[in-house]
Short mmCIF file of C-alpha atoms in Angstrom, two decimals:
data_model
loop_
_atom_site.label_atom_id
_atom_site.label_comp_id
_atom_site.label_asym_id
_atom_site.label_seq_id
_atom_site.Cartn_x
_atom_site.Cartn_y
_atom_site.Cartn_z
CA UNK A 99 -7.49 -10.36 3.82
CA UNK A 100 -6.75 -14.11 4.66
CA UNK A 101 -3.48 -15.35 6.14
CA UNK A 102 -2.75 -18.27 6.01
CA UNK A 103 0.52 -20.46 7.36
CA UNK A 104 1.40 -22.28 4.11
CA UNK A 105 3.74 -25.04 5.92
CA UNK A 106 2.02 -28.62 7.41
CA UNK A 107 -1.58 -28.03 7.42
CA UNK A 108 -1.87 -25.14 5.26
CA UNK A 109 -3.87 -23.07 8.05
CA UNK A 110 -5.78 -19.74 8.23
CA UNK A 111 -4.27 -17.88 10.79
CA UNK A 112 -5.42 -14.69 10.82
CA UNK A 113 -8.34 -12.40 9.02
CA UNK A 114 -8.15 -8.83 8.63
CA UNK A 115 -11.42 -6.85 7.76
CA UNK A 116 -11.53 -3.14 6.70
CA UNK A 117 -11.72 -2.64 2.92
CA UNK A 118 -15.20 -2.46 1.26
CA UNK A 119 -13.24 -3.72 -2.04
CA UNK A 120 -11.18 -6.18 -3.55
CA UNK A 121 -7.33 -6.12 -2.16
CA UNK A 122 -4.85 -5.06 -5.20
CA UNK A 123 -1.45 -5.34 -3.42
CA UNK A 124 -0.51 -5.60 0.11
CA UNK A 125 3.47 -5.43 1.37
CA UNK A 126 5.42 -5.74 4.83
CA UNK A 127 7.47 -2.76 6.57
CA UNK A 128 11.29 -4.39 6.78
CA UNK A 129 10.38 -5.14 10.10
CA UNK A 130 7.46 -7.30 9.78
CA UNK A 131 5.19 -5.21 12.20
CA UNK A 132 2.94 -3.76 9.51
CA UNK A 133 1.69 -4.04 6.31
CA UNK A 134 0.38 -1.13 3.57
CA UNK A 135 -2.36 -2.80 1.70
CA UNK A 136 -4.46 -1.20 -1.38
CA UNK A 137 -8.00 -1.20 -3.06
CA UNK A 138 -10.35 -0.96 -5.46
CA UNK A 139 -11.85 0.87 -2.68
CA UNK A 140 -10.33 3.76 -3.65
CA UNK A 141 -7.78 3.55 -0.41
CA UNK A 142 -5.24 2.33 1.11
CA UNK A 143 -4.49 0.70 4.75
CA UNK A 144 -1.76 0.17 7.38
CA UNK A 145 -2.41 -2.76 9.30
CA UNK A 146 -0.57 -4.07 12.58
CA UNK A 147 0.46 -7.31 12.03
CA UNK A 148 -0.39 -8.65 15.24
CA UNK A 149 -3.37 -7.72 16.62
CA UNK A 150 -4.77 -7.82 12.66
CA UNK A 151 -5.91 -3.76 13.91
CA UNK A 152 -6.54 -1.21 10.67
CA UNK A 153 -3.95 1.65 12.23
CA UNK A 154 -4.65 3.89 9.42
CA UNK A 155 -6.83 4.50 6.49
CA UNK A 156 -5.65 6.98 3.70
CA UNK A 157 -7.94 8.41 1.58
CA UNK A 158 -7.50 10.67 -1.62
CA UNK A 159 -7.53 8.22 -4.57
CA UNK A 160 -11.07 8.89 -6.60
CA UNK A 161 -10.52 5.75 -8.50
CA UNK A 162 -9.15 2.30 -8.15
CA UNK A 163 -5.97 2.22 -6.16
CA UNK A 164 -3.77 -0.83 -8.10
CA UNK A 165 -0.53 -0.82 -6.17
CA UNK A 166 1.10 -0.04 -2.70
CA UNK A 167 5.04 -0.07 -1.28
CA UNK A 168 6.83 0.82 1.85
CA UNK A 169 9.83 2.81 2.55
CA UNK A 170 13.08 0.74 3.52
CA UNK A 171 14.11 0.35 7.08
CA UNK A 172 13.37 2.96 9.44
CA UNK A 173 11.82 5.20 7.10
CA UNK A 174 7.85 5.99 7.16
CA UNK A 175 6.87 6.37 4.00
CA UNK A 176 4.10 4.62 1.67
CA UNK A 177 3.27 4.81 -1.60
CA UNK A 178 -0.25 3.91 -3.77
CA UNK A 179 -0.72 4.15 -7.26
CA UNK A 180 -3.88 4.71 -8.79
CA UNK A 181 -6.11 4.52 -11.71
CA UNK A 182 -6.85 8.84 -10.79
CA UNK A 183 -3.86 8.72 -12.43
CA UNK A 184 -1.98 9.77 -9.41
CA UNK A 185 1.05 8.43 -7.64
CA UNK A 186 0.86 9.89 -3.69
CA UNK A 187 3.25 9.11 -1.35
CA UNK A 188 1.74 9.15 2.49
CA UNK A 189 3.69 9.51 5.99
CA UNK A 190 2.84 6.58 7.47
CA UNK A 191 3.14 8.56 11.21
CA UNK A 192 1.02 11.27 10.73
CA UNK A 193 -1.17 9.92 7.98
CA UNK A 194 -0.44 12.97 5.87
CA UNK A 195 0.01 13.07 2.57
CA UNK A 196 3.57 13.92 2.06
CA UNK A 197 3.72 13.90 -1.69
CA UNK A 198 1.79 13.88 -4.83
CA UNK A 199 2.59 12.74 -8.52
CA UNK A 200 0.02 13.76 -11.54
CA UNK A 201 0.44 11.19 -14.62
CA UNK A 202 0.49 12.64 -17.99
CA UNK A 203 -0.83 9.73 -19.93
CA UNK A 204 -3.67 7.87 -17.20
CA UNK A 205 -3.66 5.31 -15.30
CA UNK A 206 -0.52 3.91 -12.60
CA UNK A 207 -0.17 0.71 -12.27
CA UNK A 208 2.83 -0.47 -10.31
CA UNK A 209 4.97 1.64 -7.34
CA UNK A 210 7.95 0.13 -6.45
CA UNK A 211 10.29 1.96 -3.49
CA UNK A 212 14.03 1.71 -4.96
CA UNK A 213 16.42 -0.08 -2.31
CA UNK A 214 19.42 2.07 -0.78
CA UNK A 215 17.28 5.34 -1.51
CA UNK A 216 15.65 6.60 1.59
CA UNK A 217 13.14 8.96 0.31
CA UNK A 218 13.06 7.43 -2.97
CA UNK A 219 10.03 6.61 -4.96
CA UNK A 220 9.89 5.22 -8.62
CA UNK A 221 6.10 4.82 -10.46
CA UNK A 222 6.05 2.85 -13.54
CA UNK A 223 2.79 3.38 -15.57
CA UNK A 224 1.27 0.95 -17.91
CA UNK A 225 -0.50 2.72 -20.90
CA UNK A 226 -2.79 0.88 -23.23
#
């Protein structure tokens, strides 16, 4: 994963290795400190921003993972959704797996965390 400062010089300012596959989504905790990223590695990661450190690597997916979302503020949950056709929602503490959603009809490929919910989780699912 490339950072890069987008104002003046357009810089890279930071590189963060980890994944063996291409990166499918990556977001920021409220606070800036972290960031949930997934894969087509079949995982997903929790970064620290700063030191560019892989603070946790959750594994469970068995196929392509195609999306990733945090919790609101203060909360510590993640979510991944996956072409396994499963929608698993990880404690980003204990790097447990807190919950786990079975699709019907294949594939997930969006997670989004609704605002004002604090334990709330909505996967949309694209079928072809």
């Amino acid at each position: 994963i490339l950072v890069w400062n987008t104002f003046g010089e357009c810089e890279n300012v930071a590189v963060f290795r980890g994944h063996k596959g291409a990166v499918t989504e990556l977001c920021f905790t409220f606070e800036g400190e972290r960031m949930l990223t997934s894969s087509v590695d079949k995982t997903v990661g929790l970064w620290d921003y700063e030191t560019g450190v892989r603070v946790r690597n959750f594994k469970g997916h068995t196929n392509y993972v195609n999306a990733c979302a945090i919790s609101g503020r203060g909360t510590q949950l993640g979510v991944s959704a996956s072409d396994d056709g499963t929608l698993k929602i990880w404690d980003l503490r204990s790097k447990q797996l807190a919950n786990l959603t079975t699709s019907l009809h294949g594939s997930l490929r969006t997670c989004y965390v609704l605002k004002g919910l604090k334990r709330g989780v909505l996967g949309l699912e694209c079928v072809p």
